[in-house]
CSV table of C-alpha atoms in Angstrom, one decimal:
chain,number,residue,atom,x,y,z
A,21,MET,CA,105.7,48.7,88.1
A,22,SER,CA,105.8,46.4,91.3
A,23,ILE,CA,103.7,43.0,91.2
A,24,GLY,CA,101.7,44.6,94.4
A,25,SER,CA,100.8,47.8,92.5
A,26,ILE,CA,98.2,45.6,90.3
A,27,SER,CA,96.2,45.2,93.3
A,28,LYS,CA,96.5,48.9,94.3
A,29,ILE,CA,95.7,51.0,91.1
A,30,ASP,CA,94.1,54.4,92.1
A,31,ARG,CA,90.1,54.5,91.9
A,32,ARG,CA,90.7,57.5,89.4
A,33,TYR,CA,91.8,55.1,86.8
A,34,LEU,CA,88.8,52.6,87.5
A,35,TYR,CA,86.2,55.8,87.2
A,36,ILE,CA,87.8,56.9,84.1
A,37,LEU,CA,87.7,53.6,82.4
A,38,LEU,CA,84.3,52.7,83.7
A,39,PHE,CA,83.4,56.2,82.3
A,40,ILE,CA,84.5,55.3,78.8
A,41,ALA,CA,83.1,51.7,78.9
A,42,VAL,CA,79.7,53.2,79.4
A,43,SER,CA,80.3,56.0,77.3
A,44,ILE,CA,81.2,54.4,74.2
A,45,PRO,CA,78.1,51.9,73.4
A,46,LEU,CA,75.6,55.2,74.3
A,47,LEU,CA,77.6,56.8,71.0
A,48,SER,CA,77.9,53.7,69.1
A,49,PRO,CA,75.2,50.7,70.1
A,50,LEU,CA,76.6,47.3,69.9
A,51,LYS,CA,73.5,45.7,69.5
A,52,LEU,CA,73.7,42.9,71.4
A,53,PRO,CA,70.9,40.3,71.4
A,54,ILE,CA,68.8,40.1,74.7
A,55,PRO,CA,67.6,37.1,76.0
A,56,ILE,CA,64.1,36.7,77.7
A,57,GLY,CA,64.1,35.3,80.9
A,58,GLU,CA,61.5,33.9,82.5
A,59,HIS,CA,60.9,36.5,84.9
A,60,ALA,CA,59.6,39.1,82.2
A,61,LYS,CA,57.9,36.3,79.9
A,62,ARG,CA,55.4,36.0,83.5
A,63,VAL,CA,54.7,39.4,83.5
A,64,TYR,CA,54.2,39.5,79.8
A,65,ASP,CA,52.0,36.4,79.6
A,66,LEU,CA,49.6,37.6,82.6
A,67,THR,CA,49.3,40.8,80.9
A,68,GLU,CA,47.9,39.2,77.9
A,69,SER,CA,45.8,36.8,79.2
A,70,LEU,CA,43.6,39.7,80.3
A,71,THR,CA,40.8,40.6,78.7
A,72,ALA,CA,39.4,44.1,77.6
A,73,GLY,CA,38.0,45.7,80.5
A,74,ASP,CA,40.0,44.1,82.9
A,75,ILE,CA,41.0,46.5,85.4
A,76,VAL,CA,45.3,47.5,86.3
A,77,ILE,CA,46.2,49.3,89.2
A,78,GLU,CA,49.6,51.1,87.9
A,79,SER,CA,51.6,52.2,91.2
A,80,PHE,CA,54.5,54.6,90.5
A,81,ASP,CA,56.4,53.8,93.7
A,82,PHE,CA,60.0,55.3,92.8
A,83,GLY,CA,61.4,58.1,92.3
A,84,PRO,CA,64.2,59.9,89.4
A,85,SER,CA,67.0,58.0,90.9
A,86,THR,CA,65.7,54.9,89.9
A,87,ARG,CA,64.0,56.1,86.8
A,88,PRO,CA,66.8,54.9,84.5
A,89,GLU,CA,65.2,50.8,85.4
A,90,ASN,CA,61.5,51.5,86.7
A,91,TYR,CA,60.4,54.3,83.8
A,92,PRO,CA,60.4,52.0,80.7
A,93,GLN,CA,59.2,49.3,82.5
A,94,ALA,CA,56.4,51.1,83.9
A,95,LYS,CA,55.8,52.7,80.2
A,96,GLY,CA,55.8,49.8,78.3
A,97,HIS,CA,53.4,48.0,80.7
A,98,LEU,CA,51.0,51.0,80.1
A,99,PHE,CA,51.4,51.1,76.7
A,100,HIS,CA,50.6,47.1,76.6
A,101,ALA,CA,47.2,47.7,78.9
A,102,ARG,CA,46.5,50.3,76.2
A,103,GLU,CA,46.5,47.9,73.4
A,104,LEU,CA,44.9,45.1,75.3
A,105,GLY,CA,41.9,47.6,75.8
A,106,LEU,CA,42.5,47.1,79.7
A,107,LYS,CA,41.1,49.8,82.3
A,108,VAL,CA,44.0,51.5,84.1
A,109,VAL,CA,43.7,53.4,87.4
A,110,ALA,CA,47.4,55.0,88.0
A,111,LEU,CA,48.4,56.3,91.2
A,112,ALA,CA,51.8,57.0,93.6
A,113,PHE,CA,52.3,56.1,97.2
A,114,TRP,CA,55.7,58.1,96.6
A,115,PRO,CA,55.2,61.5,96.5
A,116,SER,CA,58.3,62.2,94.0
A,117,GLY,CA,56.5,59.2,91.8
A,118,ALA,CA,53.5,61.0,91.1
A,119,PRO,CA,55.0,63.7,88.4
A,120,ILE,CA,56.7,60.5,87.0
A,121,GLY,CA,53.3,58.4,86.7
A,122,GLU,CA,51.7,61.8,85.3
A,123,GLU,CA,54.7,62.0,82.6
A,124,ALA,CA,54.5,58.3,81.5
A,125,LEU,CA,50.5,58.6,81.2
A,126,ARG,CA,50.8,61.5,79.2
A,127,GLU,CA,53.4,59.8,76.7
A,128,VAL,CA,51.3,56.6,76.4
A,129,TYR,CA,47.7,58.3,76.3
A,130,GLY,CA,48.6,61.8,74.9
A,131,ALA,CA,49.8,64.8,76.0
A,132,ASP,CA,46.2,66.4,76.8
A,133,PHE,CA,44.9,63.1,78.0
A,134,GLU,CA,43.1,64.3,81.3
A,135,HIS,CA,40.9,66.4,79.1
A,136,SER,CA,40.1,63.3,76.4
A,137,SER,CA,36.9,61.4,76.3
A,138,GLU,CA,38.5,58.5,77.6
A,139,TYR,CA,39.7,59.8,80.7
A,140,GLY,CA,37.4,58.5,83.7
A,141,GLN,CA,36.2,55.7,81.0
A,142,THR,CA,39.2,53.6,80.4
A,143,VAL,CA,41.9,55.5,82.3
A,144,VAL,CA,42.5,57.5,85.9
A,145,TYR,CA,45.0,59.2,87.4
A,146,LEU,CA,45.1,59.8,91.3
A,147,GLY,CA,48.5,61.2,91.9
A,148,TYR,CA,50.1,60.7,95.2
A,149,VAL,CA,47.8,58.7,97.8
A,150,PRO,CA,49.2,59.4,101.3
A,151,GLY,CA,49.7,57.3,104.1
A,152,ASN,CA,52.6,54.6,102.6
A,153,GLU,CA,51.7,51.1,103.6
A,154,VAL,CA,48.1,52.2,105.1
A,155,GLY,CA,46.8,54.2,102.1
A,156,MET,CA,47.7,51.0,100.2
A,157,GLN,CA,45.4,49.3,102.7
A,158,THR,CA,43.0,51.9,102.6
A,159,PHE,CA,43.1,52.0,98.8
A,160,GLY,CA,42.7,48.0,98.5
A,161,ASP,CA,39.3,48.4,101.3
A,162,ASP,CA,37.9,51.3,99.7
A,163,THR,CA,39.5,53.4,97.1
A,164,SER,CA,37.3,56.5,97.4
A,165,THR,CA,38.4,56.7,101.3
A,166,ALA,CA,42.2,56.8,100.0
A,167,LYS,CA,41.7,59.7,98.2
A,168,GLY,CA,38.7,61.3,97.3
A,169,THR,CA,39.8,62.9,93.9
A,170,ASP,CA,42.1,62.4,91.0
A,171,HIS,CA,45.5,64.0,90.4
A,172,TRP,CA,43.5,67.4,89.4
A,173,GLY,CA,41.3,67.4,92.2
A,174,THR,CA,38.1,66.3,90.0
A,175,SER,CA,36.2,64.2,92.6
A,176,LEU,CA,36.2,60.0,92.0
A,177,THR,CA,32.2,59.8,92.2
A,178,ASP,CA,32.2,62.1,88.5
A,179,LEU,CA,34.8,59.4,87.5
A,180,PRO,CA,32.6,56.4,85.9
A,181,LEU,CA,35.5,54.1,86.0
A,182,MET,CA,36.1,55.1,90.0
A,183,ARG,CA,32.3,55.4,90.9
A,184,ASP,CA,31.0,52.4,89.6
A,185,GLU,CA,33.8,49.8,88.7
A,186,CYS,CA,37.0,50.3,90.7
A,187,ARG,CA,35.7,50.3,94.6
A,188,SER,CA,37.9,48.1,95.9
A,189,ALA,CA,40.6,45.5,95.9
A,190,GLU,CA,37.9,42.9,94.8
A,191,ASP,CA,37.9,44.6,91.4
A,192,PHE,CA,41.3,44.7,90.5
A,193,ASP,CA,42.2,42.3,88.1
A,194,LEU,CA,46.0,42.7,88.1
A,195,TRP,CA,48.3,45.2,89.8
A,196,ALA,CA,51.7,46.4,88.5
A,197,GLU,CA,53.6,48.1,91.3
A,198,TRP,CA,56.7,49.7,89.7
A,199,ALA,CA,59.3,50.1,93.0
A,200,SER,CA,62.1,50.9,94.5
A,201,GLY,CA,61.7,51.1,98.2
A,202,THR,CA,59.1,51.2,101.1
A,203,PRO,CA,56.5,51.4,100.2
A,204,GLY,CA,56.4,48.7,97.7
A,205,GLU,CA,55.7,45.6,96.4
A,206,GLN,CA,56.0,44.0,99.9
A,207,GLN,CA,53.3,46.5,101.4
A,208,VAL,CA,51.2,45.6,98.4
A,209,ILE,CA,50.9,41.6,99.3
A,210,GLN,CA,50.8,42.5,102.9
A,211,PHE,CA,48.1,45.0,102.9
A,212,VAL,CA,46.2,44.2,99.7
A,213,GLN,CA,46.9,40.9,98.3
A,214,GLY,CA,46.8,39.5,101.6
A,215,ARG,CA,43.5,41.0,103.0
A,216,HIS,CA,41.6,40.3,99.7
A,217,GLY,CA,41.7,37.1,98.8
A,218,GLY,CA,45.5,36.3,98.0
A,219,PRO,CA,47.3,35.9,94.4
A,220,SER,CA,44.7,34.2,92.4
A,221,ALA,CA,42.2,37.3,93.6
A,222,VAL,CA,45.0,40.1,92.9
A,223,PRO,CA,48.1,38.8,91.0
A,224,ILE,CA,50.9,41.3,91.3
A,225,VAL,CA,53.5,41.9,88.9
A,226,VAL,CA,56.7,43.9,89.7
A,227,GLY,CA,59.3,46.0,88.1
A,228,ALA,CA,62.0,46.9,90.3
A,229,THR,CA,65.7,48.2,90.4
A,230,ALA,CA,68.2,44.9,89.6
A,231,VAL,CA,69.4,45.5,93.1
A,232,SER,CA,66.0,45.1,94.7
A,233,VAL,CA,65.4,41.8,93.2
A,234,SER,CA,66.9,39.8,95.1
A,235,GLY,CA,65.0,40.3,97.8
A,236,MET,CA,61.7,39.7,96.5
A,237,MET,CA,62.5,36.5,94.6
A,238,ASN,CA,61.1,34.4,97.5
A,239,PHE,CA,57.3,36.2,97.3
A,240,TYR,CA,58.1,35.5,93.3
A,241,THR,CA,58.9,31.9,94.2
A,242,SER,CA,55.9,31.5,96.9
A,243,GLY,CA,53.3,32.7,93.8
A,244,GLN,CA,52.8,35.8,95.4
A,245,ILE,CA,54.4,38.1,92.9
A,246,TYR,CA,53.6,36.5,89.7
A,247,GLY,CA,56.2,38.1,87.2
A,248,ILE,CA,59.5,40.3,87.6
A,249,LEU,CA,60.6,42.8,85.6
A,250,ASN,CA,64.6,42.6,86.7
A,251,GLY,CA,66.0,46.3,86.5
A,252,LEU,CA,67.1,47.6,83.0
A,253,ALA,CA,67.5,43.9,81.5
A,254,GLY,CA,63.9,42.9,82.5
A,255,ALA,CA,62.4,46.9,80.5
A,256,GLY,CA,64.6,45.7,77.8
A,257,GLU,CA,63.7,42.1,77.6
A,258,TYR,CA,59.7,44.1,78.1
A,259,GLU,CA,60.1,46.0,75.3
A,260,PHE,CA,61.4,43.6,73.1
A,261,MET,CA,58.4,41.5,73.7
A,262,LEU,CA,56.2,44.4,73.0
A,263,ASN,CA,58.5,45.2,69.6
A,264,ILE,CA,57.6,41.7,68.1
A,265,GLY,CA,53.8,41.4,69.3
A,266,TYR,CA,52.8,45.3,69.0
A,267,GLY,CA,55.7,47.5,66.9
A,268,TYR,CA,56.6,48.9,70.3
A,269,PRO,CA,59.9,51.0,69.9
A,270,TYR,CA,62.9,48.8,71.8
A,271,GLU,CA,65.0,52.0,72.7
A,272,GLN,CA,67.1,49.8,76.0
A,273,GLY,CA,69.4,48.5,73.3
A,274,PRO,CA,72.4,51.1,74.2
A,275,SER,CA,71.6,51.0,77.8
A,276,LEU,CA,72.1,47.5,78.4
A,277,ASP,CA,75.1,47.1,75.9
A,278,ALA,CA,76.3,50.0,78.3
A,279,GLN,CA,75.6,48.0,81.2
A,280,SER,CA,77.0,44.8,79.3
A,281,LEU,CA,80.4,46.3,79.1
A,282,GLY,CA,80.2,48.1,82.5
A,283,HIS,CA,79.4,44.5,83.9
A,284,VAL,CA,82.5,43.1,82.0
A,285,LEU,CA,85.0,46.1,83.0
A,286,ILE,CA,84.2,45.6,86.5
A,287,LEU,CA,84.8,41.3,86.2
A,288,ALA,CA,88.1,42.6,84.5
A,289,PHE,CA,88.6,45.0,87.6
A,290,ILE,CA,87.9,41.8,89.8
A,291,VAL,CA,90.2,39.3,88.1
A,292,LEU,CA,93.0,41.8,88.0
A,293,GLY,CA,92.9,42.6,91.9
A,294,ASN,CA,93.0,38.8,92.0
A,295,ILE,CA,96.1,38.2,90.3
A,296,GLY,CA,97.6,41.4,92.3
A,297,TYR,CA,96.6,39.7,95.6
A,298,LEU,CA,97.6,36.1,94.9
A,299,LEU,CA,100.7,37.3,93.6
A,300,THR,CA,101.4,39.4,96.6
A,301,ARG,CA,100.6,36.5,98.9
A,302,SER,CA,103.0,34.0,97.1
A,303,LYS,CA,105.7,36.1,97.7
A,304,GLY,CA,104.5,36.8,101.2
A,305,GLY,CA,103.8,39.9,101.2
A,306,LYS,CA,100.6,41.9,103.1
A,307,SER,CA,98.0,42.7,100.9
B,12,MET,CA,53.5,67.0,132.9
B,13,SER,CA,52.2,64.5,134.3
B,14,LEU,CA,52.5,60.8,134.0
B,15,VAL,CA,48.9,60.0,132.7
B,16,VAL,CA,49.0,62.4,130.2
B,17,LYS,CA,52.4,61.2,129.1
B,18,ARG,CA,52.2,57.8,129.3
B,19,TYR,CA,49.1,56.2,130.5
B,20,ILE,CA,46.8,57.8,127.7
B,21,PRO,CA,49.3,57.1,124.8
B,22,LEU,CA,49.5,53.7,126.6
B,23,ALA,CA,45.8,53.1,126.6
B,24,ILE,CA,45.5,54.5,122.8
B,25,THR,CA,48.0,52.2,121.3
B,26,PHE,CA,46.3,49.2,122.9
B,27,VAL,CA,42.7,50.4,122.2
B,28,MET,CA,43.7,50.9,118.2
B,29,GLY,CA,46.0,48.2,118.0
B,30,ILE,CA,43.1,45.5,119.3
B,31,ILE,CA,40.4,47.3,116.9
B,32,MET,CA,42.9,46.8,114.1
B,33,VAL,CA,43.6,43.4,115.1
B,34,ILE,CA,40.2,42.2,115.5
B,35,ALA,CA,39.1,43.9,112.1
B,36,THR,CA,41.9,42.1,110.3
B,37,TYR,CA,41.4,38.9,111.5
B,38,PHE,CA,37.7,38.3,112.5
B,39,LEU,CA,35.5,40.7,110.4
B,40,GLU,CA,34.1,40.1,107.1
B,41,ILE,CA,35.1,42.2,104.2
B,42,GLY,CA,32.3,44.5,103.3
B,43,SER,CA,30.9,44.6,106.7
B,44,PRO,CA,29.6,47.6,108.5
B,45,ALA,CA,32.3,47.0,111.1
B,46,ARG,CA,35.0,46.4,108.9
B,47,ASP,CA,34.4,49.6,106.8
B,48,ALA,CA,34.3,51.5,110.1
B,49,THR,CA,38.2,50.7,110.4
B,50,THR,CA,38.7,51.1,107.1
B,51,LEU,CA,37.6,54.8,108.0
B,52,LEU,CA,39.9,54.7,110.8
B,53,THR,CA,42.8,54.3,108.8
B,54,GLY,CA,41.8,56.9,106.4
B,55,THR,CA,42.6,59.3,109.0
B,56,VAL,CA,46.2,58.3,108.7
B,57,ASP,CA,46.1,61.1,105.9
B,58,VAL,CA,45.5,63.8,108.6
B,59,ILE,CA,48.5,62.6,111.0
B,60,VAL,CA,50.7,62.6,108.1
B,61,ALA,CA,49.9,65.8,107.3
B,62,THR,CA,50.3,67.1,110.8
B,63,ALA,CA,53.6,65.2,111.2
B,64,GLY,CA,55.0,67.0,108.0
B,65,VAL,CA,54.3,70.3,109.6
B,66,ILE,CA,56.0,69.2,112.6
B,67,GLY,CA,58.9,67.9,110.9
B,68,LEU,CA,59.3,71.2,109.0
B,69,ILE,CA,59.2,73.2,112.4
B,70,VAL,CA,61.8,70.6,114.1
B,71,LEU,CA,64.1,70.5,110.7
B,72,LEU,CA,64.2,74.5,110.4
B,73,ARG,CA,64.8,74.9,114.3
B,74,HIS,CA,67.4,71.9,114.6
B,75,HIS,CA,69.4,73.5,111.6
B,76,GLY,CA,68.6,76.9,112.6
B,77,VAL,CA,70.4,76.3,116.4
B,78,ASN,CA,73.3,74.7,114.3
B,79,VAL,CA,74.0,77.8,112.2
B,80,SER,CA,73.7,80.4,115.2
B,81,ARG,CA,76.1,78.2,116.9
B,82,ARG,CA,78.2,77.9,114.1
B,83,GLY,CA,78.5,74.1,114.8
B,84,LYS,CA,79.7,71.2,113.0
B,85,TYR,CA,78.6,71.6,109.2
B,86,TRP,CA,76.8,74.6,109.7
B,87,LYS,CA,77.3,75.4,106.3
B,88,TYR,CA,75.1,72.4,104.8
B,89,SER,CA,72.7,74.0,107.5
B,90,THR,CA,72.2,76.9,105.6
B,91,ILE,CA,72.0,75.4,102.5
B,92,THR,CA,69.1,73.2,103.9
B,93,ILE,CA,67.0,75.9,105.3
B,94,ILE,CA,67.4,78.3,102.2
B,95,GLY,CA,66.8,75.0,100.3
B,96,VAL,CA,63.3,74.4,102.3
B,97,ILE,CA,62.1,78.1,102.2
B,98,THR,CA,62.6,78.4,99.0
B,99,TYR,CA,60.4,74.8,97.8
B,100,LEU,CA,57.9,76.1,100.6
B,101,ILE,CA,57.4,79.3,98.6
B,102,VAL,CA,57.8,78.1,95.3
B,103,ALA,CA,54.9,75.5,96.4
B,104,VAL,CA,52.8,78.6,98.1
B,105,TYR,CA,53.6,80.6,95.1
B,106,GLY,CA,52.4,77.6,92.9
B,107,VAL,CA,48.8,77.0,94.2
B,108,ALA,CA,48.2,80.9,94.0
B,109,ILE,CA,48.8,81.6,90.9
B,110,GLN,CA,47.1,78.1,89.5
B,111,GLY,CA,44.9,77.5,92.3
B,112,ARG,CA,45.2,73.8,91.4
B,113,TYR,CA,44.2,71.4,94.4
B,114,LEU,CA,47.3,69.6,94.6
B,115,MET,CA,50.8,71.6,95.2
B,116,VAL,CA,52.5,68.3,93.2
B,117,ALA,CA,50.9,69.3,90.1
B,118,SER,CA,51.4,73.0,90.0
B,119,GLU,CA,53.9,74.0,87.3
B,120,PRO,CA,56.5,76.1,89.5
B,121,VAL,CA,57.0,72.8,91.7
B,122,SER,CA,56.9,70.5,88.5
B,123,TRP,CA,59.5,73.0,87.2
B,124,VAL,CA,62.0,72.3,90.4
B,125,TYR,CA,61.4,68.6,90.6
B,126,ASN,CA,62.1,68.2,87.2
B,127,GLN,CA,65.1,70.9,86.3
B,128,LEU,CA,66.5,70.2,89.9
B,129,TYR,CA,65.5,67.4,92.2
B,130,ALA,CA,65.3,65.0,89.5
B,131,HIS,CA,68.9,65.9,88.4
B,132,MET,CA,70.6,65.8,91.4
B,133,ASP,CA,68.4,62.6,92.7
B,134,ALA,CA,69.8,60.9,89.6
B,135,THR,CA,73.4,62.0,89.7
B,136,ILE,CA,73.9,61.1,93.4
B,137,PHE,CA,72.6,57.4,92.2
B,138,SER,CA,74.1,57.0,89.4
B,139,LEU,CA,77.8,57.6,91.4
B,140,LEU,CA,76.8,54.1,92.8
B,141,ALA,CA,78.2,52.5,89.8
B,142,PHE,CA,81.7,54.1,90.2
B,143,PHE,CA,81.8,53.2,93.8
B,144,ILE,CA,80.5,49.9,93.1
B,145,ALA,CA,83.1,49.3,90.4
B,146,SER,CA,86.2,50.3,93.1
B,147,ALA,CA,84.8,48.3,95.7
B,148,ALA,CA,84.6,44.9,93.7
B,149,TYR,CA,87.9,45.5,92.5
B,150,ARG,CA,89.3,46.1,96.3
B,151,ALA,CA,86.4,43.6,98.0
B,152,PHE,CA,86.1,40.7,95.9
B,153,ARG,CA,89.4,38.8,96.9
B,154,LEU,CA,90.0,34.9,97.1
B,155,ARG,CA,91.1,34.9,100.6
B,156,SER,CA,88.7,32.3,102.0
B,157,LEU,CA,86.1,29.5,100.7
B,158,GLU,CA,83.3,31.4,102.0
B,159,ALA,CA,84.7,34.8,99.8
B,160,SER,CA,85.5,32.5,96.5
B,161,VAL,CA,82.1,31.6,96.6
B,162,LEU,CA,80.5,34.5,97.0
B,163,LEU,CA,83.4,35.9,94.2
B,164,LEU,CA,82.0,33.0,91.9
B,165,VAL,CA,78.7,33.9,92.5
B,166,GLY,CA,79.0,37.5,92.2
B,167,ALA,CA,80.6,37.3,89.0
B,168,LEU,CA,78.0,34.3,87.3
B,169,MET,CA,75.3,37.4,88.2
B,170,LEU,CA,77.0,39.7,86.5
B,171,LEU,CA,77.4,37.8,83.2
B,172,GLY,CA,74.0,36.4,83.8
B,173,ARG,CA,72.2,39.3,84.0
B,174,ALA,CA,73.8,41.6,81.0
B,175,PRO,CA,73.1,40.5,77.4
B,176,ILE,CA,76.8,39.9,76.8
B,177,GLY,CA,76.6,37.1,79.4
B,178,GLY,CA,74.3,35.3,77.1
B,179,VAL,CA,76.3,36.4,73.8
B,180,MET,CA,79.5,34.6,75.3
B,181,TRP,CA,77.4,31.4,76.5
B,182,GLU,CA,73.9,30.9,76.6
B,183,GLY,CA,73.7,29.2,80.0
B,184,PHE,CA,74.8,32.2,82.1
B,185,PRO,CA,71.5,33.7,82.3
B,186,ASN,CA,69.9,30.4,83.2
B,187,ILE,CA,72.2,30.1,85.7
B,188,ALA,CA,71.8,33.9,87.0
B,189,THR,CA,67.9,32.8,87.1
B,190,TRP,CA,68.5,29.5,89.1
B,191,LEU,CA,70.8,31.7,91.4
B,192,LEU,CA,68.2,34.2,92.2
B,193,ASN,CA,65.1,31.3,92.2
B,194,VAL,CA,66.7,28.8,94.3
B,195,PRO,CA,69.2,29.6,96.7
B,196,ASN,CA,68.8,33.3,97.0
B,197,SER,CA,65.0,32.8,97.3
B,198,ALA,CA,66.2,30.0,100.1
B,199,GLY,CA,68.1,32.9,102.1
B,200,MET,CA,65.5,35.5,101.1
B,201,ARG,CA,62.4,33.3,102.6
B,202,ALA,CA,64.4,32.4,106.0
B,203,ILE,CA,65.3,36.3,106.7
B,204,THR,CA,61.7,37.4,106.2
B,205,ILE,CA,60.0,34.9,108.6
B,206,GLY,CA,63.1,35.6,111.0
B,207,ILE,CA,61.8,39.5,110.4
B,208,ALA,CA,58.0,38.8,110.5
B,209,ILE,CA,58.3,36.7,113.8
B,210,GLY,CA,60.3,39.6,115.4
B,211,ALA,CA,57.8,41.8,114.3
B,212,ILE,CA,54.7,40.2,115.6
B,213,LEU,CA,56.3,39.8,118.5
B,214,LEU,CA,57.3,43.5,119.0
B,215,ALA,CA,53.8,44.4,118.0
B,216,ILE,CA,52.5,42.2,121.1
B,217,ARG,CA,54.9,43.8,123.5
B,218,GLN,CA,53.5,47.3,122.5
B,219,LEU,CA,50.0,46.4,122.4
B,220,MET,CA,51.0,45.1,125.9
B,221,GLY,CA,52.6,48.1,127.1
B,222,VAL,CA,56.1,46.5,127.4
B,223,GLU,CA,57.6,48.2,124.7
B,224,ARG,CA,57.7,51.4,125.3
B,225,GLY,CA,60.5,52.9,123.3
B,226,TYR,CA,57.9,54.9,120.8
B,227,LEU,CA,57.1,57.0,123.3
B,228,GLY,CA,60.3,58.7,123.8
B,229,PRO,CA,63.0,58.4,126.8
B,230,GLU,CA,61.0,57.8,130.8
B,231,ARG,CA,62.6,60.5,132.9
């Protein structure tokens, strides 16, 4: 094996190594401790600061591709909202997010929640709201204009929460945006928060894929986004805080262990590639 | 079609609608009747989206149908696309027919296709990214120059700081990753966002004034 070959390892070997590294902790978790970051802590603290009866919008704006990151974030927050007695209005501005939102609500509120006594009083599911950012704007201006019925076709006038309490963004106490693209957090800031009194009137917390968080940090530092659940790690941090506070099951441990080993392996690849590159260059060869 | 219908009427509609929305956004009180009227106007987007969906379906089927009939480039994939679209359409209509649900998205046959096919395929394609990123990192992150070295260092710190193992190695890694996100990254993203916003405003003004006509299609 020549020196130059260190920087030219067949990618298929890298794929196999990554597959093994990710699989091991999923089968046998390492149980690494999880540090709680400020971004997730702020989401938790803001939700805790709300009082029973406050209205939270839970917007499922993601598809199956980012489900491993977004779903545990949203489910944990829904659980938190229910424990605190908050009133939840869930919806999706992505068509592919609508079935996921329904599933999360069934897990937290019960399999038949749309027929329960609390449906329409403390929780409502609107399902898919069309129109992308225009749909968001319309929903913020007048919820009944954006969509006249819930996910199952029941008129909003028959649901007391929507008819009497959640009429426009002036009534929202928190917007929880579970996002992985457009429309997402930027559109909520632009078309709902910006039009209805700013961050103090409509505070926003976001759960996003790790790859997209860097693009929203300027909104976080400016205060337009109050807190962020950053990818799978953010979901794990939130679950861990809920576990301490409410006994919520901490399920992301094995996934985060897999992510840890994956990251370390990628670092090892980078180091290996650079060793090969530097050795080749020191011998005057081409890389 | 005359120039009036193809050009001047769409330009007039764009101008009038744009001005109405600008006035509503910046000058009308929230809750005032005039502003409520504009909310009703934005609500009509649903109708436009639904119409565009039907037109999109027709255009898609025609485009791929022509490709298949001519045995054009990747015609086999076009065949799969047509079969997929028509099958899903039949399933959706069937779902509404047997369940009488208000929304197709809530019917069981559509949910089955979504959960058993679409969800798995979408997740599979996205998860392949992990392998491509690992391979790309191995090949691309090289100490070729000062800029590349800084990129490599920051990338390594983020990899360690955003996974629990980083905190196990050294408790400073998560703090460094948070600082990198909050300060240098935020500054760069803010500059980009403000630049994009100014560009978008200028583009909007050009469209309202009828200077930018690209959205109307090519002029012949």
